[in-house]
PDB file of C-alpha atoms in Angstrom:
ATOM      1  CA  MET A   1       4.758  30.961  38.731  1.00  0.00           C
ATOM      2  CA  ALA A   2       2.284  31.150  35.832  1.00  0.00           C
ATOM      3  CA  LEU A   3       5.187  31.207  33.371  1.00  0.00           C
ATOM      4  CA  LEU A   4       6.600  28.009  34.901  1.00  0.00           C
ATOM      5  CA  ALA A   5       3.196  26.283  34.646  1.00  0.00           C
ATOM      6  CA  LEU A   6       2.841  27.359  31.018  1.00  0.00           C
ATOM      7  CA  SER A   7       6.341  26.078  30.210  1.00  0.00           C
ATOM      8  CA  LEU A   8       5.566  22.713  31.802  1.00  0.00           C
ATOM      9  CA  ALA A   9       2.267  22.451  29.890  1.00  0.00           C
ATOM     10  CA  VAL A  10       3.999  23.180  26.557  1.00  0.00           C
ATOM     11  CA  ALA A  11       6.746  20.633  27.321  1.00  0.00           C
ATOM     12  CA  ALA A  12       4.151  17.990  28.227  1.00  0.00           C
ATOM     13  CA  LEU A  13       2.189  18.681  25.051  1.00  0.00           C
ATOM     14  CA  ALA A  14       5.328  18.405  22.900  1.00  0.00           C
ATOM     15  CA  GLY A  15       6.170  15.053  24.482  1.00  0.00           C
ATOM     16  CA  SER A  16       2.691  13.684  23.901  1.00  0.00           C
ATOM     17  CA  VAL A  17       2.727  14.694  20.221  1.00  0.00           C
ATOM     18  CA  GLN A  18       5.820  12.557  19.594  1.00  0.00           C
ATOM     19  CA  ALA A  19       4.185   9.552  21.232  1.00  0.00           C
ATOM     20  CA  SER A  20       0.842   9.973  19.490  1.00  0.00           C
ATOM     21  CA  LEU A  21      -1.272   6.940  18.737  1.00  0.00           C
ATOM     22  CA  PHE A  22      -2.245   8.549  15.428  1.00  0.00           C
ATOM     23  CA  PRO A  23       0.803   8.769  13.155  1.00  0.00           C
ATOM     24  CA  ASP A  24       0.837  11.046  10.138  1.00  0.00           C
ATOM     25  CA  ARG A  25      -0.795   8.653   7.688  1.00  0.00           C
ATOM     26  CA  TYR A  26      -0.506  11.052   4.738  1.00  0.00           C
ATOM     27  CA  ALA A  27       3.122  12.064   5.075  1.00  0.00           C
ATOM     28  CA  TYR A  28       5.334  12.039   2.033  1.00  0.00           C
ATOM     29  CA  ALA A  29       8.769  10.455   2.113  1.00  0.00           C
ATOM     30  CA  PRO A  30      11.985  10.773   0.145  1.00  0.00           C
ATOM     31  CA  CYS A  31      12.585   8.428  -2.775  1.00  0.00           C
ATOM     32  CA  SER A  32      14.297   5.179  -1.832  1.00  0.00           C
ATOM     33  CA  LEU A  33      15.075   3.431  -5.130  1.00  0.00           C
ATOM     34  CA  LEU A  34      18.435   4.011  -6.850  1.00  0.00           C
ATOM     35  CA  LYS A  35      20.048   2.613  -9.992  1.00  0.00           C
ATOM     36  CA  GLU A  36      22.122  -0.520  -9.486  1.00  0.00           C
ATOM     37  CA  LEU A  37      25.121  -0.905 -11.738  1.00  0.00           C
ATOM     38  CA  GLU A  38      26.618  -4.086 -10.256  1.00  0.00           C
ATOM     39  CA  GLU A  39      23.807  -6.250 -11.633  1.00  0.00           C
ATOM     40  CA  ASN A  40      21.925  -6.054 -14.927  1.00  0.00           C
ATOM     41  CA  CYS A  41      18.563  -4.290 -14.971  1.00  0.00           C
ATOM     42  CA  GLN A  42      18.211  -3.934 -11.199  1.00  0.00           C
ATOM     43  CA  VAL A  43      17.406  -1.212  -8.726  1.00  0.00           C
ATOM     44  CA  LYS A  44      18.550  -0.987  -5.149  1.00  0.00           C
ATOM     45  CA  SER A  45      17.113   0.791  -2.154  1.00  0.00           C
ATOM     46  CA  ARG A  46      19.052   3.402  -0.246  1.00  0.00           C
ATOM     47  CA  LEU A  47      17.337   1.820   2.792  1.00  0.00           C
ATOM     48  CA  GLY A  48      18.750  -1.638   1.981  1.00  0.00           C
ATOM     49  CA  LYS A  49      17.052  -5.025   2.077  1.00  0.00           C
ATOM     50  CA  ASN A  50      15.260  -6.923   4.781  1.00  0.00           C
ATOM     51  CA  ASN A  51      17.903  -9.489   5.723  1.00  0.00           C
ATOM     52  CA  THR A  52      16.128 -11.018   8.709  1.00  0.00           C
ATOM     53  CA  ASP A  53      15.608 -14.782   8.774  1.00  0.00           C
ATOM     54  CA  GLY A  54      12.363 -15.813   7.120  1.00  0.00           C
ATOM     55  CA  SER A  55      12.035 -12.653   5.028  1.00  0.00           C
ATOM     56  CA  TYR A  56      11.918 -12.475   1.237  1.00  0.00           C
ATOM     57  CA  LYS A  57      15.082 -10.331   1.240  1.00  0.00           C
ATOM     58  CA  GLY A  58      12.956  -7.607  -0.348  1.00  0.00           C
ATOM     59  CA  LEU A  59      13.895  -3.986  -0.908  1.00  0.00           C
ATOM     60  CA  LEU A  60      12.828  -1.576   1.822  1.00  0.00           C
ATOM     61  CA  MET A  61      10.751   1.429   0.773  1.00  0.00           C
ATOM     62  CA  TYR A  62       8.690   4.180   2.387  1.00  0.00           C
ATOM     63  CA  PHE A  63       5.017   4.980   2.176  1.00  0.00           C
ATOM     64  CA  GLY A  64       4.294   8.179   0.270  1.00  0.00           C
ATOM     65  CA  GLU A  65       7.265   8.319  -2.109  1.00  0.00           C
ATOM     66  CA  THR A  66       5.984  10.713  -4.770  1.00  0.00           C
ATOM     67  CA  ASP A  67       6.993  11.251  -8.414  1.00  0.00           C
ATOM     68  CA  CYS A  68      10.327   9.496  -7.920  1.00  0.00           C
ATOM     69  CA  ARG A  69      12.510   8.786 -10.930  1.00  0.00           C
ATOM     70  CA  VAL A  70      15.010   5.971 -11.188  1.00  0.00           C
ATOM     71  CA  SER A  71      17.101   4.691 -14.072  1.00  0.00           C
ATOM     72  CA  ILE A  72      17.160   0.924 -14.533  1.00  0.00           C
ATOM     73  CA  GLU A  73      20.307   0.216 -16.519  1.00  0.00           C
ATOM     74  CA  GLN A  74      22.067  -2.620 -18.361  1.00  0.00           C
ATOM     75  CA  CYS A  75      18.806  -4.163 -19.549  1.00  0.00           C
ATOM     76  CA  TYR A  76      18.478  -6.385 -22.623  1.00  0.00           C
ATOM     77  CA  PRO A  77      16.237  -4.449 -25.007  1.00  0.00           C
ATOM     78  CA  LYS A  78      13.259  -5.930 -26.853  1.00  0.00           C
ATOM     79  CA  SER A  79      13.857  -9.523 -25.887  1.00  0.00           C
ATOM     80  CA  HIS A  80      12.924  -9.771 -22.225  1.00  0.00           C
ATOM     81  CA  CYS A  81      10.080  -8.916 -19.921  1.00  0.00           C
ATOM     82  CA  TYR A  82      11.218  -7.595 -16.561  1.00  0.00           C
ATOM     83  CA  SER A  83       9.155  -7.740 -13.398  1.00  0.00           C
ATOM     84  CA  PHE A  84       9.255  -7.513  -9.640  1.00  0.00           C
ATOM     85  CA  ARG A  85       6.785  -8.781  -7.070  1.00  0.00           C
ATOM     86  CA  ASP A  86       4.907  -6.531  -4.687  1.00  0.00           C
ATOM     87  CA  LEU A  87       5.578  -8.274  -1.374  1.00  0.00           C
ATOM     88  CA  THR A  88       2.837  -6.326   0.397  1.00  0.00           C
ATOM     89  CA  PHE A  89       0.270  -8.294  -1.629  1.00  0.00           C
ATOM     90  CA  GLN A  90       0.880 -11.259   0.691  1.00  0.00           C
ATOM     91  CA  LEU A  91      -0.108  -9.341   3.828  1.00  0.00           C
ATOM     92  CA  PRO A  92      -3.544  -9.837   5.409  1.00  0.00           C
ATOM     93  CA  SER A  93      -6.293  -7.767   3.801  1.00  0.00           C
ATOM     94  CA  ASP A  94      -9.583  -6.617   5.305  1.00  0.00           C
ATOM     95  CA  PHE A  95     -11.547  -7.030   2.095  1.00  0.00           C
ATOM     96  CA  THR A  96     -11.125  -7.778  -1.573  1.00  0.00           C
ATOM     97  CA  ILE A  97      -8.167  -5.983  -3.093  1.00  0.00           C
ATOM     98  CA  ALA A  98     -10.405  -4.629  -5.881  1.00  0.00           C
ATOM     99  CA  GLY A  99      -9.492  -1.011  -6.389  1.00  0.00           C
ATOM    100  CA  SER A 100      -6.043  -1.388  -4.877  1.00  0.00           C
ATOM    101  CA  THR A 101      -2.976  -1.003  -7.081  1.00  0.00           C
ATOM    102  CA  GLY A 102      -0.789  -2.557  -4.408  1.00  0.00           C
ATOM    103  CA  PHE A 103       2.193  -0.684  -2.992  1.00  0.00           C
ATOM    104  CA  PHE A 104       2.576   1.442  -6.133  1.00  0.00           C
ATOM    105  CA  LYS A 105       0.014   4.088  -7.054  1.00  0.00           C
ATOM    106  CA  LYS A 106       1.919   4.894 -10.218  1.00  0.00           C
ATOM    107  CA  PHE A 107       4.659   3.211 -12.252  1.00  0.00           C
ATOM    108  CA  LYS A 108       5.241   4.959 -15.556  1.00  0.00           C
ATOM    109  CA  ILE A 109       7.958   4.453 -18.173  1.00  0.00           C
ATOM    110  CA  ILE A 110       9.486   7.813 -19.113  1.00  0.00           C
ATOM    111  CA  SER A 111      11.882   6.408 -21.709  1.00  0.00           C
ATOM    112  CA  GLY A 112      13.538   3.167 -22.799  1.00  0.00           C
ATOM    113  CA  GLY A 113      10.641   0.799 -22.224  1.00  0.00           C
ATOM    114  CA  ARG A 114       7.020  -0.041 -22.934  1.00  0.00           C
ATOM    115  CA  ASN A 115       4.045  -2.066 -21.721  1.00  0.00           C
ATOM    116  CA  ALA A 116       4.351  -1.169 -18.037  1.00  0.00           C
ATOM    117  CA  THR A 117       1.735  -3.150 -16.140  1.00  0.00           C
ATOM    118  CA  ILE A 118       0.916  -2.513 -12.501  1.00  0.00           C
ATOM    119  CA  THR A 119      -1.271  -4.775 -10.363  1.00  0.00           C
ATOM    120  CA  PRO A 120      -1.501  -5.501  -6.637  1.00  0.00           C
ATOM    121  CA  GLU A 121       0.874  -8.431  -7.273  1.00  0.00           C
ATOM    122  CA  GLY A 122       3.678  -6.434  -8.895  1.00  0.00           C
ATOM    123  CA  VAL A 123       4.973  -4.520 -11.869  1.00  0.00           C
ATOM    124  CA  SER A 124       6.238  -5.714 -15.253  1.00  0.00           C
ATOM    125  CA  PHE A 125       7.633  -3.951 -18.319  1.00  0.00           C
ATOM    126  CA  ILE A 126       9.586  -4.558 -21.535  1.00  0.00           C
ATOM    127  CA  ALA A 127      12.873  -2.747 -22.088  1.00  0.00           C
ATOM    128  CA  THR A 128      13.293  -1.129 -25.518  1.00  0.00           C
ATOM    129  CA  ASN A 129      16.685   0.293 -24.600  1.00  0.00           C
ATOM    130  CA  ASP A 130      19.484  -0.733 -22.242  1.00  0.00           C
ATOM    131  CA  LYS A 131      18.443   2.179 -19.962  1.00  0.00           C
ATOM    132  CA  VAL A 132      14.854   2.414 -18.767  1.00  0.00           C
ATOM    133  CA  LEU A 133      13.805   5.562 -16.929  1.00  0.00           C
ATOM    134  CA  VAL A 134      10.731   5.121 -14.741  1.00  0.00           C
ATOM    135  CA  GLU A 135       8.690   7.360 -12.482  1.00  0.00           C
ATOM    136  CA  TYR A 136       6.827   5.881  -9.543  1.00  0.00           C
ATOM    137  CA  THR A 137       4.676   6.869  -6.596  1.00  0.00           C
ATOM    138  CA  THR A 138       3.963   4.615  -3.607  1.00  0.00           C
ATOM    139  CA  VAL A 139       0.751   4.628  -1.594  1.00  0.00           C
ATOM    140  CA  THR A 140       0.511   6.691   1.574  1.00  0.00           C
ATOM    141  CA  CYS A 141       0.318   4.935   4.901  1.00  0.00           C
ATOM    142  CA  GLY A 142      -3.407   5.716   5.158  1.00  0.00           C
ATOM    143  CA  GLU A 143      -4.084   4.246   1.719  1.00  0.00           C
ATOM    144  CA  PHE A 144      -2.068   1.128   2.536  1.00  0.00           C
ATOM    145  CA  TYR A 145      -3.777   0.394   5.861  1.00  0.00           C
ATOM    146  CA  ARG A 146      -7.163   1.007   4.270  1.00  0.00           C
ATOM    147  CA  TYR A 147      -6.616  -2.387   2.619  1.00  0.00           C
ATOM    148  CA  HIS A 148      -4.409  -3.957   5.296  1.00  0.00           C
ATOM    149  CA  GLY A 149      -6.038  -2.736   8.508  1.00  0.00           C
ATOM    150  CA  ARG A 150      -5.699  -6.090  10.285  1.00  0.00           C
ATOM    151  CA  ILE A 151      -1.928  -5.683  10.562  1.00  0.00           C
ATOM    152  CA  PRO A 152      -1.591  -5.201  14.330  1.00  0.00           C
ATOM    153  CA  VAL A 153       1.291  -2.690  14.444  1.00  0.00           C
ATOM    154  CA  GLN A 154       0.921   0.074  11.853  1.00  0.00           C
ATOM    155  CA  LEU A 155       4.178   1.988  11.564  1.00  0.00           C
ATOM    156  CA  CYS A 156       3.778   4.821   9.108  1.00  0.00           C
ATOM    157  CA  ASN A 157       7.213   6.339   9.599  1.00  0.00           C
ATOM    158  CA  GLN A 158       9.176   3.114   9.084  1.00  0.00           C
ATOM    159  CA  PRO A 159      10.207   1.473   5.810  1.00  0.00           C
ATOM    160  CA  ILE A 160       8.418  -1.683   4.711  1.00  0.00           C
ATOM    161  CA  GLU A 161       9.710  -4.708   2.778  1.00  0.00           C
ATOM    162  CA  ALA A 162       7.976  -3.738  -0.445  1.00  0.00           C
ATOM    163  CA  ILE A 163       9.389  -5.394  -3.587  1.00  0.00           C
ATOM    164  CA  THR A 164      11.641  -8.195  -4.766  1.00  0.00           C
ATOM    165  CA  ASP A 165      14.672  -7.807  -6.986  1.00  0.00           C
ATOM    166  CA  THR A 166      13.845  -7.459 -10.681  1.00  0.00           C
ATOM    167  CA  TRP A 167      13.333 -10.746 -12.490  1.00  0.00           C
ATOM    168  CA  CYS A 168      14.268 -11.131 -16.123  1.00  0.00           C
ATOM    169  CA  GLY A 169      12.611 -13.207 -18.810  1.00  0.00           C
ATOM    170  CA  GLN A 170       9.068 -13.582 -17.581  1.00  0.00           C
ATOM    171  CA  SER A 171       6.163 -11.627 -16.297  1.00  0.00           C
ATOM    172  CA  PHE A 172       5.204 -12.078 -12.644  1.00  0.00           C
ATOM    173  CA  TYR A 173       1.916 -13.553 -13.906  1.00  0.00           C
ATOM    174  CA  ALA A 174       3.820 -16.699 -14.893  1.00  0.00           C
ATOM    175  CA  LEU A 175       5.461 -17.190 -11.498  1.00  0.00           C
TER     176      LEU A 175
END
């Protein structure tokens, strides 16, 4: 009888862990961005785009992607600035974004580019080669909701519409 009670208690505990109100806000996720060869100087997400009506058709990404590398290919070297917008910048914020880097904690050019700039509004860079290799890290869920705590439903284990397609020819500052 005691064994049955213990089994039921363990089963109940396991069920409550899955339905916890406190998701793992520091979990790390697999890399979502991949090289895109059908369009010049683009990336794509293995998670796809948000294609719902009223969305920005942005690429879906996870919180906590760490030290991910992606090759951005078929760029025009030396003559164009490339950029993409951080769509999370438009979400409600609890206080001034000072100190926040936006959705990306790190965006570093490994080879084929220069002048990578990261702000809460997006990322821009100049290609010096037709292939630009970058390394990026996204914020964890806890870091993100530190700045965007007023968002009513905080889903840490779901992808978020994070960035636009890459734009060619101008920095996001000019948009």
